[in-house]
């Protein structure tokens, strides 16, 4: 059986998004993937090569001023070389983000990742969870407590450090990692059979 290669291309300004990246990594490893964490603000040529050989790339960034961070935008613009050669066509893609507000326009960041993936010819993997914490019997400890379908979204208070990332958001990110790895495994089997 082929082991899927999943890479997380992410930026973390204050460490909160790095906690979410680690959770996505843990979920993907649990599902049997080879996983690479790549901080896009300090990406090397070797790491670009790792992304090129990955079966799935998960984009991650804090949401600043309603979109991904500036460091992530620099990385996204640098992917234009891959766009021109269609190097990432038919890879899987997914995304995660964190901001201080419950909404914080995190959806816009995830949609930005989706558009980037679409321009690169990639296939988007959604979170695959029903919303939590949306009924009188729900709680802030539910998976997908913020009710986002597009990817993993987290909320951490602006005046608290990375250790305050909500446990339910960490568990939700782990679920995204598992889903990406499992989807990549199915995708690879399909390609092998074709």
CSV table of C-alpha atoms in Angstrom, one decimal:
chain,number,residue,atom,x,y,z
A,1,UNK,CA,0.0,0.0,0.0
A,2,UNK,CA,1.3,3.4,-0.9
A,3,UNK,CA,1.8,5.9,1.9
A,4,UNK,CA,0.4,9.3,1.0
A,5,UNK,CA,2.7,12.3,1.4
A,6,UNK,CA,1.0,15.2,3.1
A,7,UNK,CA,2.7,18.6,3.5
A,8,UNK,CA,1.5,21.5,5.5
A,9,UNK,CA,2.6,24.8,4.0
A,10,UNK,CA,1.8,27.4,6.7
A,11,UNK,CA,2.7,30.6,8.5
A,12,UNK,CA,2.2,31.3,12.1
A,13,UNK,CA,2.7,34.8,13.4
A,14,UNK,CA,2.4,34.3,17.2
A,15,UNK,CA,2.4,30.5,17.5
A,16,UNK,CA,-1.4,29.9,17.6
A,17,UNK,CA,-1.5,28.7,14.0
A,18,UNK,CA,1.5,26.5,14.6
A,19,UNK,CA,-0.5,24.7,17.3
A,20,UNK,CA,-3.2,24.0,14.7
A,21,UNK,CA,-0.6,22.9,12.2
A,22,UNK,CA,0.7,20.4,14.7
A,23,UNK,CA,-2.8,19.1,15.2
A,24,UNK,CA,-3.4,18.6,11.5
A,25,UNK,CA,0.0,16.8,11.3
A,26,UNK,CA,-0.9,14.5,14.2
A,27,UNK,CA,-4.2,13.6,12.6
A,28,UNK,CA,-2.6,12.8,9.2
A,29,UNK,CA,0.2,10.8,10.9
A,30,UNK,CA,-2.5,8.8,12.8
A,31,UNK,CA,-4.1,8.0,9.5
A,32,UNK,CA,-0.8,6.7,8.1
A,33,UNK,CA,0.6,9.5,6.1
A,34,UNK,CA,4.1,10.8,5.8
A,35,UNK,CA,3.8,14.4,6.9
A,36,UNK,CA,6.0,17.4,6.5
A,37,UNK,CA,5.6,20.8,8.2
A,38,UNK,CA,6.9,23.6,6.1
A,39,UNK,CA,6.9,27.2,7.4
A,40,UNK,CA,6.4,29.3,4.3
A,41,UNK,CA,8.2,32.4,5.7
A,42,UNK,CA,11.5,30.5,5.7
A,43,UNK,CA,10.9,28.0,2.9
A,44,UNK,CA,14.0,26.4,1.2
A,45,UNK,CA,14.5,24.9,-2.2
A,46,UNK,CA,14.5,21.4,-0.6
A,47,UNK,CA,11.1,22.2,0.9
A,48,UNK,CA,9.7,23.3,-2.4
A,49,UNK,CA,10.8,19.9,-3.7
A,50,UNK,CA,9.0,18.2,-0.9
A,51,UNK,CA,5.8,20.1,-1.8
A,52,UNK,CA,6.3,19.1,-5.5
A,53,UNK,CA,6.4,15.4,-4.5
A,54,UNK,CA,3.5,15.7,-2.0
A,55,UNK,CA,0.1,14.0,-2.8
A,56,UNK,CA,-1.7,16.7,-0.6
A,57,UNK,CA,-0.8,20.2,0.5
A,58,UNK,CA,-2.6,21.7,3.4
A,59,UNK,CA,-2.4,25.5,3.5
A,60,UNK,CA,-2.5,27.3,6.8
A,61,UNK,CA,-2.3,30.9,8.0
A,62,UNK,CA,-3.6,33.1,10.7
A,63,UNK,CA,-6.4,35.4,9.5
A,64,UNK,CA,-5.1,39.0,9.7
A,65,UNK,CA,-7.3,41.9,8.5
A,66,UNK,CA,-9.7,39.5,6.8
A,67,UNK,CA,-7.2,37.4,4.8
A,68,UNK,CA,-4.1,35.2,5.1
A,69,UNK,CA,-1.0,36.8,6.5
A,70,UNK,CA,1.4,38.7,4.3
A,71,UNK,CA,4.0,35.9,4.7
A,72,UNK,CA,1.5,33.4,3.3
A,73,UNK,CA,0.6,35.8,0.4
A,74,UNK,CA,4.3,36.0,-0.5
A,75,UNK,CA,4.4,32.2,-0.6
A,76,UNK,CA,1.2,32.0,-2.7
A,77,UNK,CA,2.7,34.4,-5.3
A,78,UNK,CA,5.8,32.2,-5.4
A,79,UNK,CA,3.6,29.2,-6.4
A,80,UNK,CA,3.1,30.9,-9.8
A,81,UNK,CA,6.1,28.9,-11.1
A,82,UNK,CA,4.1,25.7,-10.2
A,83,UNK,CA,1.0,27.3,-11.8
A,84,UNK,CA,2.9,27.9,-15.1
A,85,UNK,CA,4.0,24.3,-15.3
A,86,UNK,CA,0.9,22.8,-13.8
A,87,UNK,CA,3.3,21.0,-11.3
A,88,UNK,CA,0.6,20.7,-8.6
A,89,UNK,CA,-2.3,19.8,-10.9
A,90,UNK,CA,-4.4,17.0,-9.4
A,91,UNK,CA,-2.8,17.2,-5.9
A,92,UNK,CA,-5.2,17.4,-3.0
A,93,UNK,CA,-5.5,20.6,-1.0
A,94,UNK,CA,-7.1,21.7,2.2
A,95,UNK,CA,-6.7,24.6,4.7
A,96,UNK,CA,-6.8,25.8,8.3
A,97,UNK,CA,-6.7,29.2,10.0
A,98,UNK,CA,-7.0,30.9,13.4
A,99,UNK,CA,-8.1,34.4,14.5
A,100,UNK,CA,-9.0,36.1,17.7
A,101,UNK,CA,-12.7,36.7,16.8
A,102,UNK,CA,-15.3,34.0,16.6
A,103,UNK,CA,-15.8,34.9,12.9
A,104,UNK,CA,-12.8,37.1,12.2
A,105,UNK,CA,-13.5,36.6,8.5
A,106,UNK,CA,-11.8,33.2,8.7
A,107,UNK,CA,-14.0,32.0,5.9
A,108,UNK,CA,-12.4,34.5,3.6
A,109,UNK,CA,-9.0,33.1,4.4
A,110,UNK,CA,-10.2,29.6,3.7
A,111,UNK,CA,-11.8,30.7,0.4
A,112,UNK,CA,-8.5,32.4,-0.5
A,113,UNK,CA,-6.8,29.0,-0.1
A,114,UNK,CA,-9.5,27.3,-2.2
A,115,UNK,CA,-9.0,29.8,-5.0
A,116,UNK,CA,-5.3,29.4,-4.8
A,117,UNK,CA,-5.7,25.6,-5.0
A,118,UNK,CA,-8.1,25.9,-7.9
A,119,UNK,CA,-5.7,28.1,-9.8
A,120,UNK,CA,-3.0,25.5,-9.3
A,121,UNK,CA,-5.4,22.7,-10.5
A,122,UNK,CA,-5.7,21.0,-7.2
A,123,UNK,CA,-8.7,19.2,-5.6
A,124,UNK,CA,-10.1,20.7,-2.4
A,125,UNK,CA,-10.8,18.5,0.6
A,126,UNK,CA,-13.4,19.9,3.0
A,127,UNK,CA,-13.6,19.4,6.8
A,128,UNK,CA,-16.3,16.8,6.5
A,129,UNK,CA,-17.9,17.5,9.9
A,130,UNK,CA,-21.3,18.7,10.8
A,131,UNK,CA,-21.3,22.0,12.8
A,132,UNK,CA,-21.0,21.7,16.6
A,133,UNK,CA,-22.2,24.0,19.3
A,134,UNK,CA,-25.4,25.0,17.4
A,135,UNK,CA,-28.1,23.7,19.6
A,136,UNK,CA,-29.1,23.8,23.3
A,137,UNK,CA,-27.5,20.5,23.8
A,138,UNK,CA,-24.2,21.5,22.2
A,139,UNK,CA,-21.2,23.0,23.8
A,140,UNK,CA,-18.0,24.9,23.0
A,141,UNK,CA,-16.2,21.6,23.4
A,142,UNK,CA,-17.9,20.1,20.3
A,143,UNK,CA,-15.9,19.3,17.2
A,144,UNK,CA,-16.3,22.0,14.6
A,145,UNK,CA,-17.6,24.3,17.3
A,146,UNK,CA,-17.3,27.3,15.0
A,147,UNK,CA,-19.4,25.7,12.3
A,148,UNK,CA,-17.0,26.0,9.4
A,149,UNK,CA,-17.3,23.4,6.5
A,150,UNK,CA,-14.5,24.6,4.2
A,151,UNK,CA,-11.6,23.8,6.5
A,152,UNK,CA,-10.4,23.8,10.1
A,153,UNK,CA,-11.1,27.1,11.8
A,154,UNK,CA,-9.8,28.0,15.3
A,155,UNK,CA,-10.4,31.0,17.6
A,156,UNK,CA,-7.9,32.1,20.3
A,157,UNK,CA,-8.3,35.2,22.4
A,158,UNK,CA,-5.9,38.0,21.3
A,159,UNK,CA,-4.5,38.4,24.8
A,160,UNK,CA,-3.6,34.7,25.3
A,161,UNK,CA,-0.7,32.7,24.0
A,162,UNK,CA,-0.5,29.5,21.9
A,163,UNK,CA,-1.2,27.3,25.0
A,164,UNK,CA,-4.8,28.8,25.0
A,165,UNK,CA,-5.8,27.4,21.6
A,166,UNK,CA,-9.1,25.8,22.3
A,167,UNK,CA,-9.0,22.0,22.7
A,168,UNK,CA,-12.0,21.5,20.4
A,169,UNK,CA,-10.3,23.5,17.7
A,170,UNK,CA,-7.2,21.3,18.1
A,171,UNK,CA,-9.4,18.1,17.8
A,172,UNK,CA,-11.1,19.6,14.8
A,173,UNK,CA,-7.8,20.2,13.1
A,174,UNK,CA,-6.7,16.6,13.9
A,175,UNK,CA,-9.9,15.5,12.1
A,176,UNK,CA,-8.9,17.6,9.1
A,177,UNK,CA,-5.5,15.9,9.0
A,178,UNK,CA,-7.1,12.4,9.2
A,179,UNK,CA,-9.5,13.3,6.4
A,180,UNK,CA,-6.8,14.6,4.1
A,181,UNK,CA,-4.6,11.6,4.6
A,182,UNK,CA,-7.5,9.1,4.2
A,183,UNK,CA,-8.7,11.0,1.0
A,184,UNK,CA,-5.1,10.9,-0.3
A,185,UNK,CA,-4.9,7.2,0.2
A,186,UNK,CA,-8.2,6.6,-1.7
A,187,UNK,CA,-7.1,9.0,-4.4
A,188,UNK,CA,-3.7,7.2,-4.8
A,189,UNK,CA,-5.5,3.8,-5.0
A,190,UNK,CA,-7.8,5.2,-7.7
A,191,UNK,CA,-4.8,6.5,-9.7
A,192,UNK,CA,-3.1,3.2,-9.4
A,193,UNK,CA,-6.2,1.4,-10.7
A,194,UNK,CA,-6.7,3.7,-13.6
